[in-house]
Structure formats: C-alpha cells, structure tokens
Amino acid sequence: MNRSLSALTVLGAAGLLLPVVPLVHAAPAEQNVPVLNGDFADPVMKGDGPTTVGIDSWTGLNQRYSPAASGRTDASHGVALQKDGNTLQQRLRGVRAGAKVTVRYEDSPAVSKECTGEQVVAGQPYAVVGSGGAVQEATTAGDPDRVKGTPGKGRWTGRAYVFTASENDPLLTFTSRITDSKTHVTCSPMIARIRAVEVPPDVDKTVNKTTLGTSEAFKGNDRESTLHNAAAACNGENACTFRPDTRTSFRYYDRARIVGEAFVNCTRNALEHSRLLSYSERAHDSISQTYADAGLALNEVARLPTSGDRTEDEKRLKERPMAAQFALAYEKVWQRPWQWFSSDQRTVVEKIQPGEVSWVEMQPSRERVEGWFVSKKDDYRLHVVVDGPSRAVPDRLLQRTGPMSEAEKQRCAAARPMTTTPVGADAPASSSDKGLLKSPASRAVGARAGLRSVPLN
C-alpha cells in the first residue's frame, strides 16, 4: 500500500488538510460610468409638466414630467420620447472604444391624459442603441385601464441594454417608434433613471510614444470636426481643467538606446579610461501628432511643450495655458511635479579587455498620461495623451562590454595605413652614410681652429 496516500487519508479524516481550491481568474470588475443628469432633474422645473425645455446634458426636445406626475416614488423625472423618430441622446463620458457597457433604466407607457386606452393598452414601442451595438427594439408594459382625460399612474419596468463601444465617448440614443399621426404628441413611451457601468478594455502598453493615436474634441454631445475650437476654448489661465484618467495612465521603461560611441580595443592590453556621457529626453503628445497626420500646421493655441527643441519648449511652457493646466492636474493626482523634458550627464569609467568592445545603453523611464481638457462650462472637451520623461523612477544606464563583431575584427586586423616607395622599393638598403657627415670641431684648449688631423711622426 502507498504509505504517502495512507498518510494523506488519515490527515484528511482528521480535518488537518486544507481543501483544494481551483485557480479561477477573476473577471474584470465593472466600473461606474457617469451618466450626466440621469434623473432628468436639471434644469429645475416648475409644476408637474409636461414641459419641452431642453434637458441639461441631453440632446433632443422631449416631454418631461415631475416625479409625482410620472408615477414614481423616487426623485427621478420621467421623459416621454416625442413621436416621429425624435431622439434622446448623450455621450457616455470617459468610455473608451472596446469597453463593454451595460445601461440600466426604466420605461413606462405614457402618463399623458391625452392618451386613449387603445394607444397604451399593449404598451408603446421605442428603440435604444449605443455606438457599436445592435439596435434593441423594446415595448413598454401595457396600461389597459386608461381612459382619455385621466392621467396614467405609470407602469415602470426595469430594463438593461448591453453593447461594446466602437468609439470613444459612445453615443447612447433612445428613439420613439410611435409614428401614428393620430397619436397626440405627448402620448409616447417614457424613460427614467438611466445608469451605466462598463468593463473597460485592457490598456495597450505597446503603443509607441510617436504614435499616440488621434485626439478628439466634442462640444456637448456633438463631435467636432477639428480640434481648434476646443483648444481655443482652453486658451486662458483657468479656462479649462485637465482631468487625467488614472485607469489608462502608466509608467514604463522605453527601449534601450546607445549613448555615445562604442569603444573597440584592438590592442593586446586591457584599457581603462573615463568618458563623459550626455543624454536628454523630450515629451510627445497626441494633439500635435493628430495635426501632423492630417497634414495641417499646428495651431498656436494647441502647442504643448513637446517640440523637442529645448528653447522652443521653454517658451511654450511659459506662454501656453494648456501646459500649466496639464501640469497642475498631474501634480494634484500623483503628488509630484510633471516634467516636459529632461537632460543629464554622467562620467563612466570603462575597463576594456583585449579584443572586446565597450558601450553604454540608456533606458529612460517615462510616463504616459491620458485624459481630457474640459472647459469651465463643460461644453468643450478635448482628449489628449501625453508621454514624457518620468520623475517617479530613475533611468537605467547599462555599461556593457562584449566580443567584437566580424566587422570590428576585420577593422582591427587591417594593416596600418602607409605610403609607398615608388623607386627601388624592393632593393636592399644602401651602405651607411656616416662618412659623409661633417666632423664636429674639437673643443680642446690650445686647439687650432679648423685643424682636421694630427700628423704621425
């Protein structure tokens, strides 16, 4: 019998073994999506309605009723979608393309006293759709006891609509399907208490800093064709506030690059020497890249300190309000200053063995911040991604030595450059020319000047 198995059986019977729990990967957590004025309470209305005044943060003129007139027990107002395809729309702020969005709301047949029993007995049709999702056709609950001239009490039913966003800030749209010309304008399906959650897509950290994507601008729920108006709206000291999205902002190490030259030791001895290394980093932003991709000159108001020219960037840092708005928001969120550019110098000592090469690589630490410039009136919104040198973690300097490449070996083996001897290059050396040298004069006392020899007597 297997003793190990027997021991395990005894321990299990005694309750001393922990239960085996299978490893399960947790599903991505849902996150709330801000639906602005989701209870339709703004602007404040007088009386019970219906009113056709525009509803704050929503597009489309629809009939609005007070909570009491809508037959609700909470503070939510009911909105009746006018007939003939009229819509109720809002862009879901901060939702990125690829997010799975779930919209929850309630619907009811019309409470208008103008409705006949026939118009609401079987419920009323409408449609809901989000950018990238399928159109979901729906029908409210029926209200068979209605009599024209008597307001309805509301038959509210909870609903849900799920879609995957195909664009940033997807557009959520409710549309009435009432097309009967005999139906009174206020007798149409009602919507109330809109809420939303999302499962955001994974952050793609492989995107290069020189291709940060296309910036977008919105005015209310409408997409702007250019970035200019939104950037101009932020051209003031306190005209806009930058709102970073911490979910999609991150730190990372960039690709290593060689700093300075590679030093090749072609000698037979180890070499040791010091050298000074200088390196610098600049920032990049999606606004300037969007203009460049479109072949347009970058507008003055949209110029962040990301040109790569230190003098120009220092000028922009002082003059461009958007640069200050970005840096202020960054420091508030991460509790450290933002830097648009950086530079440094290091002295390194290299010890290079014979037949080896020495070089230094640098891996800069960087930060990518994504977010929105939002005007004070919350009408213009400008999306931007900024990638710059990080102060949060140090850069990496890698001092390296290694074997020569084949090209370097060939270079080290090459002959020393020499000139040729055009005449008699292969002839033996001639005799000594020592006898042709002039003998120096003797410096002995009493010696006569010019005396070259002494006679032998």
XYZ file of C-alpha atoms in Angstrom:
457
model
C 0.000 0.000 0.000
C 1.225 3.541 -0.783
C 2.256 4.977 2.588
C 2.003 8.566 1.372
C -1.555 8.038 0.212
C -2.399 6.345 3.507
C -0.986 9.289 5.466
C -2.971 11.777 3.415
C -6.126 9.792 4.046
C -5.559 9.906 7.821
C -4.823 13.661 7.807
C -7.894 14.320 5.709
C -10.073 12.360 8.072
C -8.689 14.359 10.959
C -9.523 17.618 9.199
C -5.883 18.680 9.012
C -5.673 19.073 5.236
C -6.681 22.361 3.611
C -9.317 21.971 0.900
C -8.082 22.141 -2.682
C -9.382 25.345 -4.259
C -9.251 25.552 -8.064
C -7.476 28.598 -9.502
C -10.068 30.870 -11.062
C -9.141 34.061 -12.895
C -11.255 36.898 -11.577
C -13.463 38.573 -14.136
C -12.687 42.226 -14.845
C -14.533 44.425 -12.375
C -17.337 46.661 -13.562
C -16.815 50.380 -13.156
C -19.416 53.092 -12.968
C -19.928 55.309 -15.979
C -21.024 58.886 -15.269
C -24.414 59.477 -16.878
C -24.924 63.222 -16.562
C -28.340 64.255 -15.293
C -29.507 60.651 -15.447
C -32.610 61.525 -13.373
C -33.551 64.401 -15.746
C -33.818 66.735 -12.749
C -31.996 69.694 -14.374
C -32.969 72.322 -15.139
C -35.343 72.577 -12.182
C -38.908 72.525 -13.452
C -41.945 74.315 -12.097
C -45.139 72.332 -11.775
C -45.675 68.772 -12.901
C -45.316 69.248 -16.666
C -45.166 68.242 -19.324
C -42.534 70.730 -20.482
C -40.440 70.702 -23.647
C -37.493 72.736 -22.367
C -34.087 71.209 -23.233
C -32.812 68.812 -20.572
C -29.289 69.553 -19.308
C -26.551 67.277 -20.770
C -29.045 65.636 -23.163
C -29.771 66.319 -26.833
C -33.342 66.329 -28.135
C -36.520 68.169 -27.138
C -38.776 65.752 -25.287
C -41.659 65.978 -22.841
C -40.599 65.986 -19.176
C -42.823 65.197 -16.176
C -42.183 65.653 -12.452
C -41.609 62.512 -10.350
C -45.143 62.748 -8.948
C -46.732 63.230 -12.364
C -44.646 60.325 -13.711
C -45.996 57.998 -11.035
C -42.601 57.495 -9.441
C -41.673 57.144 -5.778
C -38.074 58.438 -6.152
C -36.661 61.751 -7.353
C -36.386 60.696 -10.984
C -38.321 62.633 -13.596
C -39.966 60.824 -16.484
C -39.230 61.824 -20.078
C -41.656 60.988 -22.867
C -39.962 60.434 -26.231
C -41.824 62.506 -28.758
C -43.193 60.625 -31.752
C -41.954 60.593 -35.345
C -38.463 59.317 -34.516
C -37.440 62.022 -32.079
C -34.392 61.012 -30.044
C -32.904 61.454 -26.585
C -29.088 61.325 -26.706
C -25.985 61.611 -24.533
C -22.355 60.642 -24.965
C -21.036 58.442 -22.161
C -18.011 60.353 -20.894
C -14.738 58.535 -20.420
C -15.787 55.247 -22.042
C -13.099 54.003 -24.421
C -13.575 52.042 -27.624
C -13.735 48.320 -26.836
C -15.438 48.734 -23.461
C -18.410 46.510 -22.650
C -21.140 48.852 -21.459
C -24.333 47.946 -19.609
C -27.051 50.607 -19.493
C -29.851 50.186 -16.960
C -33.010 52.281 -16.991
C -36.775 52.074 -16.550
C -39.571 52.543 -19.065
C -43.322 53.107 -18.852
C -46.236 53.779 -21.183
C -47.220 57.448 -21.383
C -48.928 59.072 -18.398
C -50.366 61.911 -20.504
C -54.089 62.453 -20.054
C -54.288 62.828 -23.838
C -53.746 59.097 -24.346
C -56.626 56.831 -25.259
C -56.846 53.309 -23.900
C -56.170 51.920 -27.369
C -52.849 53.729 -27.617
C -51.366 52.263 -24.430
C -53.219 49.000 -23.913
C -50.453 46.870 -25.449
C -47.514 49.092 -24.495
C -45.604 51.531 -26.659
C -42.572 50.804 -28.874
C -39.173 52.514 -28.813
C -35.535 51.623 -29.562
C -32.232 52.013 -27.721
C -28.743 51.823 -29.240
C -25.156 52.679 -28.274
C -22.278 53.310 -30.688
C -21.127 49.919 -31.914
C -24.080 47.982 -30.515
C -27.114 46.453 -32.162
C -30.388 48.375 -32.105
C -32.546 46.930 -29.344
C -36.261 47.231 -30.037
C -38.425 47.358 -26.925
C -42.027 47.844 -25.879
C -43.191 49.244 -22.560
C -45.654 47.472 -20.314
C -49.315 47.903 -21.261
C -51.818 50.106 -19.414
C -55.241 48.585 -20.224
C -57.299 50.620 -17.728
C -56.619 54.021 -19.214
C -59.343 56.461 -20.180
C -58.656 59.625 -22.151
C -58.694 62.684 -19.928
C -57.304 60.817 -16.903
C -53.507 60.845 -16.296
C -51.778 57.487 -16.028
C -50.040 56.350 -12.852
C -47.003 54.927 -14.641
C -46.116 51.269 -15.081
C -42.359 51.354 -14.660
C -40.274 48.346 -15.700
C -36.522 47.891 -15.255
C -34.559 47.304 -18.452
C -30.957 46.670 -19.481
C -29.068 47.198 -22.718
C -25.550 45.847 -23.319
C -23.174 46.872 -26.098
C -19.470 47.069 -26.924
C -18.390 50.612 -27.721
C -16.957 51.128 -31.194
C -15.743 54.659 -30.465
C -14.541 56.756 -27.586
C -17.349 58.504 -25.695
C -20.036 56.363 -27.393
C -23.401 57.936 -28.117
C -26.405 56.460 -26.270
C -29.680 57.050 -28.133
C -33.330 56.416 -27.265
C -35.783 56.732 -30.173
C -39.562 56.694 -30.159
C -41.198 54.270 -32.602
C -44.588 55.994 -32.419
C -45.392 57.104 -35.973
C -49.203 57.163 -35.927
C -50.225 60.683 -36.965
C -53.368 60.398 -34.834
C -51.361 59.892 -31.636
C -51.075 63.005 -29.510
C -47.521 64.354 -29.289
C -47.299 63.747 -25.529
C -48.631 60.178 -25.721
C -45.316 58.389 -26.224
C -43.096 55.890 -24.334
C -41.319 57.210 -21.229
C -37.772 56.745 -19.917
C -36.433 57.354 -16.392
C -33.430 56.796 -14.091
C -30.602 55.996 -16.535
C -27.452 54.408 -15.097
C -24.446 52.722 -16.730
C -21.432 50.564 -15.892
C -18.576 49.337 -18.038
C -15.862 46.724 -18.213
C -13.040 48.785 -19.741
C -10.680 47.300 -22.319
C -7.127 46.379 -21.360
C -4.629 49.205 -21.706
C -2.396 48.712 -24.739
C 1.096 49.468 -23.446
C 2.784 48.550 -26.731
C 1.827 51.804 -28.466
C 4.907 53.812 -29.382
C 5.301 57.320 -27.985
C 5.472 58.709 -31.521
C 2.072 57.225 -32.459
C -0.184 58.067 -29.525
C -3.399 57.973 -31.548
C -5.856 60.592 -32.736
C -7.063 63.279 -30.357
C -10.782 64.047 -30.384
C -12.877 67.054 -29.472
C -16.549 67.340 -28.512
C -18.937 70.145 -27.852
C -21.660 68.736 -25.660
C -22.803 65.550 -27.371
C -21.566 66.585 -30.823
C -18.210 65.551 -32.225
C -16.102 68.442 -33.515
C -14.578 68.115 -36.980
C -11.309 69.743 -35.796
C -9.501 70.304 -32.516
C -9.156 74.051 -32.988
C -12.306 75.312 -31.227
C -11.763 73.115 -28.186
C -8.096 74.126 -27.928
C -9.032 77.791 -28.308
C -11.581 77.419 -25.501
C -8.710 76.381 -23.205
C -6.531 79.346 -24.163
C -6.779 81.081 -20.812
C -5.220 80.620 -17.391
C -8.287 79.000 -15.804
C -10.350 78.381 -18.928
C -10.047 74.576 -18.771
C -9.287 71.846 -16.275
C -7.338 68.758 -17.244
C -8.891 65.547 -15.921
C -6.444 62.619 -16.074
C -7.755 59.087 -16.434
C -5.718 57.088 -13.924
C -7.001 53.814 -15.387
C -5.186 54.338 -18.685
C -2.128 56.244 -17.407
C 1.023 54.310 -16.572
C 4.824 54.380 -16.146
C 7.201 52.320 -18.243
C 10.804 51.915 -19.392
C 11.411 52.848 -23.001
C 13.574 50.845 -25.372
C 17.284 50.962 -24.620
C 19.442 53.106 -26.889
C 23.221 53.519 -27.136
C 24.563 56.739 -25.617
C 27.863 57.987 -27.041
C 30.225 55.842 -29.114
C 31.280 52.229 -28.905
C 34.968 51.866 -27.882
C 36.829 48.993 -29.607
C 40.025 47.679 -28.001
C 42.287 46.409 -30.811
C 45.370 46.298 -28.563
C 46.951 43.405 -26.671
C 46.421 45.077 -23.311
C 43.444 45.951 -21.120
C 42.400 49.600 -21.373
C 40.890 51.787 -18.683
C 39.630 55.296 -19.273
C 36.858 57.715 -18.297
C 34.395 59.464 -20.558
C 31.523 61.901 -20.144
C 28.054 60.884 -21.350
C 25.270 63.364 -22.068
C 21.650 62.442 -22.830
C 18.242 64.097 -22.903
C 14.557 63.205 -23.176
C 11.573 65.081 -24.641
C 7.805 64.738 -24.421
C 5.273 63.783 -27.102
C 1.534 64.498 -27.345
C -1.365 63.220 -29.425
C -2.619 66.716 -30.346
C 0.445 67.639 -32.382
C 0.542 64.139 -33.875
C -3.121 64.469 -34.942
C -2.358 67.724 -36.757
C 0.733 66.183 -38.375
C -1.159 63.080 -39.541
C -3.756 65.344 -41.159
C -1.046 67.384 -42.886
C -2.076 70.554 -41.045
C 0.030 73.222 -39.373
C -0.225 73.051 -35.582
C -2.380 75.888 -34.277
C -0.695 78.239 -31.828
C -3.182 77.551 -29.020
C -2.671 73.784 -29.280
C 1.113 73.812 -28.900
C 2.252 71.892 -25.844
C 5.970 71.853 -24.868
C 6.680 68.760 -26.976
C 8.571 70.130 -29.989
C 11.911 68.590 -28.963
C 13.602 71.991 -29.238
C 14.579 72.992 -25.701
C 14.400 76.736 -26.357
C 11.009 76.474 -28.051
C 9.616 74.200 -25.358
C 10.735 76.518 -22.561
C 8.911 79.323 -24.370
C 5.735 77.248 -24.717
C 5.964 76.251 -21.075
C 5.686 79.898 -20.072
C 3.138 81.010 -22.672
C 0.729 78.110 -23.245
C -2.094 77.878 -20.666
C -2.800 74.247 -21.558
C 0.704 73.270 -20.410
C 0.043 74.779 -16.985
C -3.427 73.188 -16.780
C -1.965 69.762 -17.536
C 0.934 70.076 -15.081
C -1.336 71.337 -12.289
C -3.754 68.409 -12.628
C -0.894 65.913 -12.803
C 0.671 67.199 -9.594
C -2.662 67.121 -7.754
C -3.296 63.494 -8.694
C 0.201 61.981 -8.406
C 1.705 64.357 -5.825
C 4.854 65.102 -7.809
C 5.803 67.637 -10.480
C 5.445 66.899 -14.165
C 8.442 67.443 -16.427
C 8.160 68.057 -20.159
C 11.872 67.499 -20.871
C 14.968 66.311 -19.030
C 18.727 66.038 -19.518
C 21.681 64.706 -17.552
C 25.404 63.934 -17.671
C 27.347 61.014 -16.249
C 31.050 60.170 -16.131
C 31.691 56.463 -16.541
C 34.947 54.525 -16.168
C 35.441 51.791 -18.743
C 37.771 48.794 -18.406
C 38.024 47.024 -21.744
C 39.795 43.709 -22.215
C 41.764 42.961 -25.409
C 39.503 42.007 -28.280
C 36.385 43.490 -26.620
C 34.055 46.392 -27.270
C 32.637 48.738 -24.613
C 29.445 50.803 -24.905
C 26.756 52.366 -22.706
C 22.999 51.942 -23.163
C 20.274 54.053 -21.591
C 16.696 53.007 -20.800
C 14.727 56.166 -19.976
C 11.833 55.954 -17.535
C 8.710 57.572 -18.970
C 5.080 58.238 -18.081
C 2.010 58.204 -20.294
C -0.955 60.274 -19.145
C -4.340 60.159 -20.850
C -7.212 62.475 -20.096
C -9.427 65.398 -21.082
C -9.187 69.149 -21.185
C -12.676 70.254 -20.101
C -13.837 73.854 -20.355
C -15.350 75.542 -17.313
C -18.821 75.376 -18.828
C -18.275 71.670 -19.571
C -19.246 72.268 -23.183
C -15.898 71.687 -24.929
C -13.872 68.532 -24.213
C -10.512 67.732 -25.789
C -8.950 64.303 -25.433
C -5.153 64.108 -25.240
C -2.388 61.616 -24.485
C 0.950 62.996 -23.266
C 4.111 60.896 -22.967
C 7.072 62.419 -21.142
C 10.146 61.659 -19.015
C 9.264 60.371 -15.555
C 10.487 61.521 -12.185
C 8.844 58.610 -10.410
C 11.573 56.050 -11.154
C 15.211 56.508 -12.232
C 16.573 55.987 -15.721
C 18.645 52.874 -16.346
C 22.253 53.176 -17.508
C 23.722 49.887 -18.707
C 27.526 49.813 -19.046
C 28.364 46.893 -21.304
C 31.324 45.056 -22.810
C 31.266 42.209 -25.259
C 33.064 40.452 -28.094
C 33.758 42.269 -31.324
C 31.549 41.863 -34.321
C 33.025 40.418 -37.502
C 33.294 43.909 -38.983
C 35.160 45.131 -35.900
C 37.522 42.158 -36.044
C 38.312 42.943 -39.663
C 38.948 46.553 -38.762
C 41.345 45.576 -36.002
C 43.179 43.187 -38.350
C 43.588 45.798 -41.089
C 47.142 46.967 -41.873
C 48.369 50.318 -40.639
C 47.965 52.934 -43.397
C 51.350 53.527 -45.113
C 52.749 55.370 -48.143
C 54.746 53.533 -50.860
C 58.333 53.920 -52.078
C 57.860 54.448 -55.804
C 61.556 53.846 -56.891
C 63.610 50.866 -55.699
C 61.000 49.699 -53.242
C 62.377 46.120 -53.330
C 66.163 46.987 -53.477
C 68.404 46.234 -50.479
C 69.351 49.107 -48.210
C 72.340 51.195 -49.372
C 75.648 51.497 -47.423
C 75.989 53.671 -44.386
C 76.181 57.367 -44.991
C 78.169 58.022 -41.787
C 81.327 59.064 -43.689
C 79.514 61.923 -45.318
C 78.809 63.607 -42.034
C 80.884 66.705 -41.140
C 83.102 66.084 -38.082
C 82.467 68.481 -35.232
C 85.282 70.915 -34.316
C 87.484 69.999 -31.340
C 86.882 71.941 -28.166
C 90.290 71.097 -26.556
C 92.321 74.005 -25.040
C 95.007 75.209 -27.457
C 93.489 73.508 -30.447
C 93.737 75.470 -33.621
C 90.572 76.392 -35.344
C 89.978 74.387 -38.474
C 92.546 71.668 -37.635
C 91.187 68.418 -39.050
C 94.103 65.966 -38.360
C 97.291 65.331 -36.398
C 100.444 64.172 -38.317
C 102.043 60.881 -37.256
C 105.824 61.455 -36.532
